């Protein structure tokens, strides 16, 4: 297709999304839940269409040298499809945020003000070759009354096309417009570029995937973006830290699931207690197979570390690697965090009230903790039920995002003829 | 200056803003109020420095052919300075949003979660030659714990430089860093361009001024923007509208202050009652000097109108002009609003409950009203005390913005050694 043909045809699709959004905005919770149940059922019923399409993408992936890690993320099987269905049904059980009254008041002149939650309208999603995101984002968007335009990775194009067809059939079955969920994968890279320019058609864009993908979307998009970012997550062991607490939390934060954004990446230890705390903390980590990238003072205490360079302090390893630095004191720790943190999650291990409060007040991150594992930064753990992602920006949403973070608000003003004097 | 020299020196300034923001984030309400009182006093004490600088800008403006309207916005005099001081003192009286608990809970594992309001950090403002915005934004930003970087119009450069110096002296007087309020006017257009690229230094950018300025910032900025937009505001007269209510609200919405964004721009009238409602509504408007731009059906009823073209339906006149259209019914009105509204404010005049509720539910605007003048869309009228602007975007803030809309949030997690299982 030529660029202008892409634009015309993409604009038609986005216009259809806008119209579908108008219908969804006033759909009842019952209708939206019916749609989600129909989608969950349809995923199971269409296994024989979905899996061959996925097989085709996998075959193309192998031919194009897709890494085995990416092949694994791309792969669907009956078990994974069943898990996707269950996840959709879990969203049925969550409260519908639309119509919730955020605040309200009656003015002196008798006007009644109510601020209520409304859908964004059209949510765009740009992500990489993970077909589960197709189902996941579509279900979250529908529950919150939004239409969604999906741009998945080209490596999952066949799988996503069939998944979207399956979702659309389920929507039609319950009387909702099929354009509520659309893919623009057929427009390739040019489609993604145009989606990022589509002000007036798309209300918010959510990138999901690698730091590079998110960075590209944040830099190029003219549509407002909710940034779900990387986590260079810190734990600081204060002089007053309890030893067992320090050992257990550092181990949990690094080892329990190293490949996720709330896993620990840099451990800071106060110099006054480094000799007391570091040896048992590091021993427990080494037993779990963690490679230590340490500064000179760390090496002097625990020996045999990979010498840490400046790059280590900025690295999100997402693996069994940990940067470790002995800092002078809390001030030094705060300065290090201020310089290197991605403002996701930081935790202090301490029994000193004043230092705990200073850490909570001065660390400028989405989530700040005292005596807890950073792994708790999670929508599920926070009790949100489903998680849209973890926002590391300050506008609109910060930290784990649930369904309410996929909504905007609207002011309702009820009068009886009031005019302004 | 060469481009790279601008960049180095601007980056230094923005780094200083970040450092100042760290101090402000933990400043007490008392400290911030002291600063505001010192600023209010300093404005009065420095009249003899401010007014000559303003006179210089005005002289340059006359030489460069600045319109008389813009010259008026640029002009300061003792009365206007006193009003600016009073406005700063009014902000002292407002509650400090920082530290407010938004929500919280205790998890099953004993973790205590609290979501609290925190400052954004560094707020950027890009605006045109209105020196009052310099004081206004600086005061609102300081009260909400933010540092602010100001880029005013070059036509007000001398006035703004002196105003910022006056503010900075007041900050130093109360022990706060002077870099909390900085101007980058000396870097000219290149400075504005760099400010829009300054991700990591500036947390949010607020454009204030013409639709063109706002549009440029929204399109070019890589920093998240809060868009304060134009208002193509509609009133719809339903068949069941009370005549007196219709006449009074339409008159108030159009005539009381036509130059602002919440003033009425397009009147829609249901065909079934156009003959009953339009003549008295239009007569009252014509008595007030309003020019009617009407469609053919309007002309047939009230005669002597400027024929409305498609452009009229998209125009924010900001003057004593009004576009008027007879629509078939509520559906037709909703379709027109959906096509032409800027999603600022719309009001229905009706006594029909079902149609009132449909209008409230289906019109996708920041503020939707029943039987009230659109002029009430205003932070002051809503009881917010001060107004940062009226957001027409859906992300973060929608409608009139008060101090809480200049904040972000942070999750505080207090534990006693919890790890994730």
PDB file of C-alpha atoms in Angstrom, chain A residues 18-19 22 26 103 105 107 109 111 113 115 118-121 199 203-204 218-222 224-227 245 248-249 252 256 262 334-335 338 357 360-373 375-376 378 381-384 393-396 398-400 405 407-421, chain B residues 18-19 22 26 103 105 107 109 111 113 115 118-121 199 203-204 218-222 224-227 245 248-249 252 256 262 334-335 338 357 360-373 375-376 378 381-384 393-396 398-400 405 407-421:
ATOM      1  CA  UNK A  18     -14.495   6.235  17.775  1.00  0.00           C
ATOM      2  CA  UNK A  19     -18.066   5.277  16.858  1.00  0.00           C
ATOM      3  CA  UNK A  22     -19.562   6.019  21.828  1.00  0.00           C
ATOM      4  CA  UNK A  26     -22.996   3.913  27.711  1.00  0.00           C
ATOM      5  CA  UNK A 103     -16.324  13.750  44.388  1.00  0.00           C
ATOM      6  CA  UNK A 105     -20.691  19.183  46.124  1.00  0.00           C
ATOM      7  CA  UNK A 107     -22.582  25.215  45.349  1.00  0.00           C
ATOM      8  CA  UNK A 109     -26.205  29.001  44.069  1.00  0.00           C
ATOM      9  CA  UNK A 111     -25.785  23.967  41.331  1.00  0.00           C
ATOM     10  CA  UNK A 113     -21.587  19.211  40.921  1.00  0.00           C
ATOM     11  CA  UNK A 115     -17.309  14.293  39.088  1.00  0.00           C
ATOM     12  CA  UNK A 118     -16.014   7.857  32.260  1.00  0.00           C
ATOM     13  CA  UNK A 119     -14.019   5.808  29.742  1.00  0.00           C
ATOM     14  CA  UNK A 120     -11.103   7.407  27.903  1.00  0.00           C
ATOM     15  CA  UNK A 121     -12.795   6.516  24.598  1.00  0.00           C
ATOM     16  CA  UNK A 199      -4.701  12.849  17.916  1.00  0.00           C
ATOM     17  CA  UNK A 203      -7.244   9.248  23.520  1.00  0.00           C
ATOM     18  CA  UNK A 204      -4.329   7.457  25.125  1.00  0.00           C
ATOM     19  CA  UNK A 218       7.122   8.182  24.346  1.00  0.00           C
ATOM     20  CA  UNK A 219       9.382  10.173  22.014  1.00  0.00           C
ATOM     21  CA  UNK A 220       7.364   9.904  18.803  1.00  0.00           C
ATOM     22  CA  UNK A 221       3.767   9.930  19.965  1.00  0.00           C
ATOM     23  CA  UNK A 222       1.602  13.024  19.635  1.00  0.00           C
ATOM     24  CA  UNK A 224      -0.853  11.206  25.264  1.00  0.00           C
ATOM     25  CA  UNK A 225       1.087   8.170  26.498  1.00  0.00           C
ATOM     26  CA  UNK A 226       0.981   6.213  29.728  1.00  0.00           C
ATOM     27  CA  UNK A 227       4.557   5.100  30.198  1.00  0.00           C
ATOM     28  CA  UNK A 245      15.053  -8.997  57.725  1.00  0.00           C
ATOM     29  CA  UNK A 248      15.320 -12.362  53.648  1.00  0.00           C
ATOM     30  CA  UNK A 249      14.146  -9.223  51.856  1.00  0.00           C
ATOM     31  CA  UNK A 252      13.309 -12.323  47.943  1.00  0.00           C
ATOM     32  CA  UNK A 256      12.040 -14.819  43.646  1.00  0.00           C
ATOM     33  CA  UNK A 262      10.017  -4.900  40.494  1.00  0.00           C
ATOM     34  CA  UNK A 334      19.666   9.093  48.677  1.00  0.00           C
ATOM     35  CA  UNK A 335      22.123  10.800  46.313  1.00  0.00           C
ATOM     36  CA  UNK A 338      18.408  10.194  42.967  1.00  0.00           C
ATOM     37  CA  UNK A 357      10.573   8.740  57.341  1.00  0.00           C
ATOM     38  CA  UNK A 360       9.884   7.736  52.396  1.00  0.00           C
ATOM     39  CA  UNK A 361       9.731  11.518  52.010  1.00  0.00           C
ATOM     40  CA  UNK A 362      12.816  12.093  49.889  1.00  0.00           C
ATOM     41  CA  UNK A 363      12.919   9.175  47.466  1.00  0.00           C
ATOM     42  CA  UNK A 364      10.958  10.278  44.403  1.00  0.00           C
ATOM     43  CA  UNK A 365       9.637   6.938  43.156  1.00  0.00           C
ATOM     44  CA  UNK A 366       6.234   5.481  42.320  1.00  0.00           C
ATOM     45  CA  UNK A 367       6.499   3.149  45.328  1.00  0.00           C
ATOM     46  CA  UNK A 368       8.708   3.633  48.403  1.00  0.00           C
ATOM     47  CA  UNK A 369       8.892   0.992  51.115  1.00  0.00           C
ATOM     48  CA  UNK A 370      10.159   0.348  54.615  1.00  0.00           C
ATOM     49  CA  UNK A 371      11.104  -3.222  55.586  1.00  0.00           C
ATOM     50  CA  UNK A 372       9.313  -4.875  52.664  1.00  0.00           C
ATOM     51  CA  UNK A 373      10.346  -6.683  49.486  1.00  0.00           C
ATOM     52  CA  UNK A 375       8.414  -7.545  44.662  1.00  0.00           C
ATOM     53  CA  UNK A 376       5.160  -6.273  46.238  1.00  0.00           C
ATOM     54  CA  UNK A 378       2.183  -5.213  41.686  1.00  0.00           C
ATOM     55  CA  UNK A 381      -0.559  -7.704  45.371  1.00  0.00           C
ATOM     56  CA  UNK A 382      -2.034  -4.214  45.902  1.00  0.00           C
ATOM     57  CA  UNK A 383      -5.512  -5.722  45.564  1.00  0.00           C
ATOM     58  CA  UNK A 384      -6.413  -4.226  42.163  1.00  0.00           C
ATOM     59  CA  UNK A 393       5.445   8.598  34.898  1.00  0.00           C
ATOM     60  CA  UNK A 394       3.898  11.215  37.150  1.00  0.00           C
ATOM     61  CA  UNK A 395       0.965  12.296  35.002  1.00  0.00           C
ATOM     62  CA  UNK A 396      -2.411  10.541  35.419  1.00  0.00           C
ATOM     63  CA  UNK A 398       1.823   6.351  39.077  1.00  0.00           C
ATOM     64  CA  UNK A 399       2.703   2.843  40.188  1.00  0.00           C
ATOM     65  CA  UNK A 400       0.526  -0.225  39.596  1.00  0.00           C
ATOM     66  CA  UNK A 405      -6.451   4.103  35.709  1.00  0.00           C
ATOM     67  CA  UNK A 407     -10.633   5.944  32.846  1.00  0.00           C
ATOM     68  CA  UNK A 408     -10.999   9.698  32.717  1.00  0.00           C
ATOM     69  CA  UNK A 409     -13.602  11.809  34.529  1.00  0.00           C
ATOM     70  CA  UNK A 410     -16.366  14.183  33.547  1.00  0.00           C
ATOM     71  CA  UNK A 411     -18.077  16.916  35.567  1.00  0.00           C
ATOM     72  CA  UNK A 412     -21.882  16.748  35.680  1.00  0.00           C
ATOM     73  CA  UNK A 413     -23.585  20.031  36.612  1.00  0.00           C
ATOM     74  CA  UNK A 414     -27.316  19.976  37.412  1.00  0.00           C
ATOM     75  CA  UNK A 415     -29.009  23.363  37.642  1.00  0.00           C
ATOM     76  CA  UNK A 416     -32.436  24.971  37.641  1.00  0.00           C
ATOM     77  CA  UNK A 417     -31.758  27.978  35.447  1.00  0.00           C
ATOM     78  CA  UNK A 418     -28.656  29.405  37.173  1.00  0.00           C
ATOM     79  CA  UNK A 419     -26.731  32.151  35.368  1.00  0.00           C
ATOM     80  CA  UNK A 420     -23.431  33.733  36.378  1.00  0.00           C
ATOM     81  CA  UNK A 421     -23.601  37.190  37.934  1.00  0.00           C
TER      82      UNK A 421
ATOM     83  CA  UNK B  18      15.587  19.739  39.788  1.00  0.00           C
ATOM     84  CA  UNK B  19      17.719  20.352  42.852  1.00  0.00           C
ATOM     85  CA  UNK B  22      13.980  18.262  45.888  1.00  0.00           C
ATOM     86  CA  UNK B  26       9.781  18.415  51.649  1.00  0.00           C
ATOM     87  CA  UNK B 103      -6.485   6.130  49.572  1.00  0.00           C
ATOM     88  CA  UNK B 105      -5.467  -0.128  52.918  1.00  0.00           C
ATOM     89  CA  UNK B 107      -3.111  -6.041  52.989  1.00  0.00           C
ATOM     90  CA  UNK B 109       0.064  -9.929  54.925  1.00  0.00           C
ATOM     91  CA  UNK B 111       1.636  -4.413  54.669  1.00  0.00           C
ATOM     92  CA  UNK B 113      -0.414   0.878  51.796  1.00  0.00           C
ATOM     93  CA  UNK B 115      -1.228   6.644  48.382  1.00  0.00           C
ATOM     94  CA  UNK B 118       3.417  14.592  46.139  1.00  0.00           C
ATOM     95  CA  UNK B 119       4.567  17.432  43.887  1.00  0.00           C
ATOM     96  CA  UNK B 120       5.276  16.755  40.209  1.00  0.00           C
ATOM     97  CA  UNK B 121       8.795  18.126  40.713  1.00  0.00           C
ATOM     98  CA  UNK B 199      12.440  14.779  29.494  1.00  0.00           C
ATOM     99  CA  UNK B 203       7.902  16.578  34.707  1.00  0.00           C
ATOM    100  CA  UNK B 204       4.991  18.369  33.079  1.00  0.00           C
ATOM    101  CA  UNK B 218       1.101  19.546  22.301  1.00  0.00           C
ATOM    102  CA  UNK B 219       2.590  18.519  18.954  1.00  0.00           C
ATOM    103  CA  UNK B 220       6.253  19.221  19.645  1.00  0.00           C
ATOM    104  CA  UNK B 221       6.676  18.369  23.308  1.00  0.00           C
ATOM    105  CA  UNK B 222       8.321  15.152  24.427  1.00  0.00           C
ATOM    106  CA  UNK B 224       4.015  15.219  29.141  1.00  0.00           C
ATOM    107  CA  UNK B 225       1.647  18.157  28.544  1.00  0.00           C
ATOM    108  CA  UNK B 226      -1.508  19.277  30.287  1.00  0.00           C
ATOM    109  CA  UNK B 227      -3.549  20.778  27.495  1.00  0.00           C
ATOM    110  CA  UNK B 245     -34.684  29.694  31.381  1.00  0.00           C
ATOM    111  CA  UNK B 248     -31.610  33.884  30.366  1.00  0.00           C
ATOM    112  CA  UNK B 249     -29.066  31.089  30.076  1.00  0.00           C
ATOM    113  CA  UNK B 252     -25.659  34.836  30.074  1.00  0.00           C
ATOM    114  CA  UNK B 256     -21.628  38.004  30.178  1.00  0.00           C
ATOM    115  CA  UNK B 262     -16.510  28.883  28.629  1.00  0.00           C
ATOM    116  CA  UNK B 334     -25.746  14.998  19.805  1.00  0.00           C
ATOM    117  CA  UNK B 335     -24.366  14.235  16.330  1.00  0.00           C
ATOM    118  CA  UNK B 338     -19.928  15.040  18.581  1.00  0.00           C
ATOM    119  CA  UNK B 357     -29.901  12.036  31.281  1.00  0.00           C
ATOM    120  CA  UNK B 360     -25.311  14.000  30.307  1.00  0.00           C
ATOM    121  CA  UNK B 361     -24.341  10.435  29.450  1.00  0.00           C
ATOM    122  CA  UNK B 362     -23.606  10.808  25.756  1.00  0.00           C
ATOM    123  CA  UNK B 363     -21.905  14.191  25.433  1.00  0.00           C
ATOM    124  CA  UNK B 364     -18.189  13.533  25.808  1.00  0.00           C
ATOM    125  CA  UNK B 365     -17.005  16.829  27.289  1.00  0.00           C
ATOM    126  CA  UNK B 366     -15.090  17.919  30.362  1.00  0.00           C
ATOM    127  CA  UNK B 367     -18.249  19.522  31.779  1.00  0.00           C
ATOM    128  CA  UNK B 368     -21.848  18.685  30.818  1.00  0.00           C
ATOM    129  CA  UNK B 369     -24.768  20.635  32.253  1.00  0.00           C
ATOM    130  CA  UNK B 370     -28.519  20.659  32.543  1.00  0.00           C
ATOM    131  CA  UNK B 371     -30.305  24.009  32.865  1.00  0.00           C
ATOM    132  CA  UNK B 372     -27.190  26.002  33.759  1.00  0.00           C
ATOM    133  CA  UNK B 373     -25.013  28.606  32.061  1.00  0.00           C
ATOM    134  CA  UNK B 375     -20.001  30.242  32.200  1.00  0.00           C
ATOM    135  CA  UNK B 376     -19.922  28.185  35.431  1.00  0.00           C
ATOM    136  CA  UNK B 378     -14.446  27.757  36.197  1.00  0.00           C
ATOM    137  CA  UNK B 381     -17.031  28.902  40.596  1.00  0.00           C
ATOM    138  CA  UNK B 382     -16.391  25.216  41.332  1.00  0.00           C
ATOM    139  CA  UNK B 383     -14.903  26.216  44.684  1.00  0.00           C
ATOM    140  CA  UNK B 384     -11.251  25.403  43.913  1.00  0.00           C
ATOM    141  CA  UNK B 393      -7.613  16.474  27.641  1.00  0.00           C
ATOM    142  CA  UNK B 394      -8.612  13.209  29.250  1.00  0.00           C
ATOM    143  CA  UNK B 395      -5.330  12.236  30.865  1.00  0.00           C
ATOM    144  CA  UNK B 396      -4.585  13.295  34.458  1.00  0.00           C
ATOM    145  CA  UNK B 398     -10.231  17.145  32.936  1.00  0.00           C
ATOM    146  CA  UNK B 399     -12.113  20.406  33.351  1.00  0.00           C
ATOM    147  CA  UNK B 400     -11.163  23.168  35.810  1.00  0.00           C
ATOM    148  CA  UNK B 405      -4.158  18.839  39.671  1.00  0.00           C
ATOM    149  CA  UNK B 407       0.402  17.095  41.941  1.00  0.00           C
ATOM    150  CA  UNK B 408       1.239  13.457  41.382  1.00  0.00           C
ATOM    151  CA  UNK B 409       0.996  10.633  43.904  1.00  0.00           C
ATOM    152  CA  UNK B 410       3.355   8.157  45.499  1.00  0.00           C
ATOM    153  CA  UNK B 411       2.644   4.808  47.165  1.00  0.00           C
ATOM    154  CA  UNK B 412       4.057   4.382  50.670  1.00  0.00           C
ATOM    155  CA  UNK B 413       4.407   0.754  51.826  1.00  0.00           C
ATOM    156  CA  UNK B 414       5.188   0.091  55.492  1.00  0.00           C
ATOM    157  CA  UNK B 415       6.173  -3.452  56.348  1.00  0.00           C
ATOM    158  CA  UNK B 416       7.812  -5.519  59.064  1.00  0.00           C
ATOM    159  CA  UNK B 417       9.947  -7.824  56.951  1.00  0.00           C
ATOM    160  CA  UNK B 418       7.343  -9.137  54.483  1.00  0.00           C
ATOM    161  CA  UNK B 419       8.580 -11.091  51.461  1.00  0.00           C
ATOM    162  CA  UNK B 420       6.574 -12.342  48.507  1.00  0.00           C
ATOM    163  CA  UNK B 421       5.719 -16.037  48.447  1.00  0.00           C
TER     164      UNK B 421
END
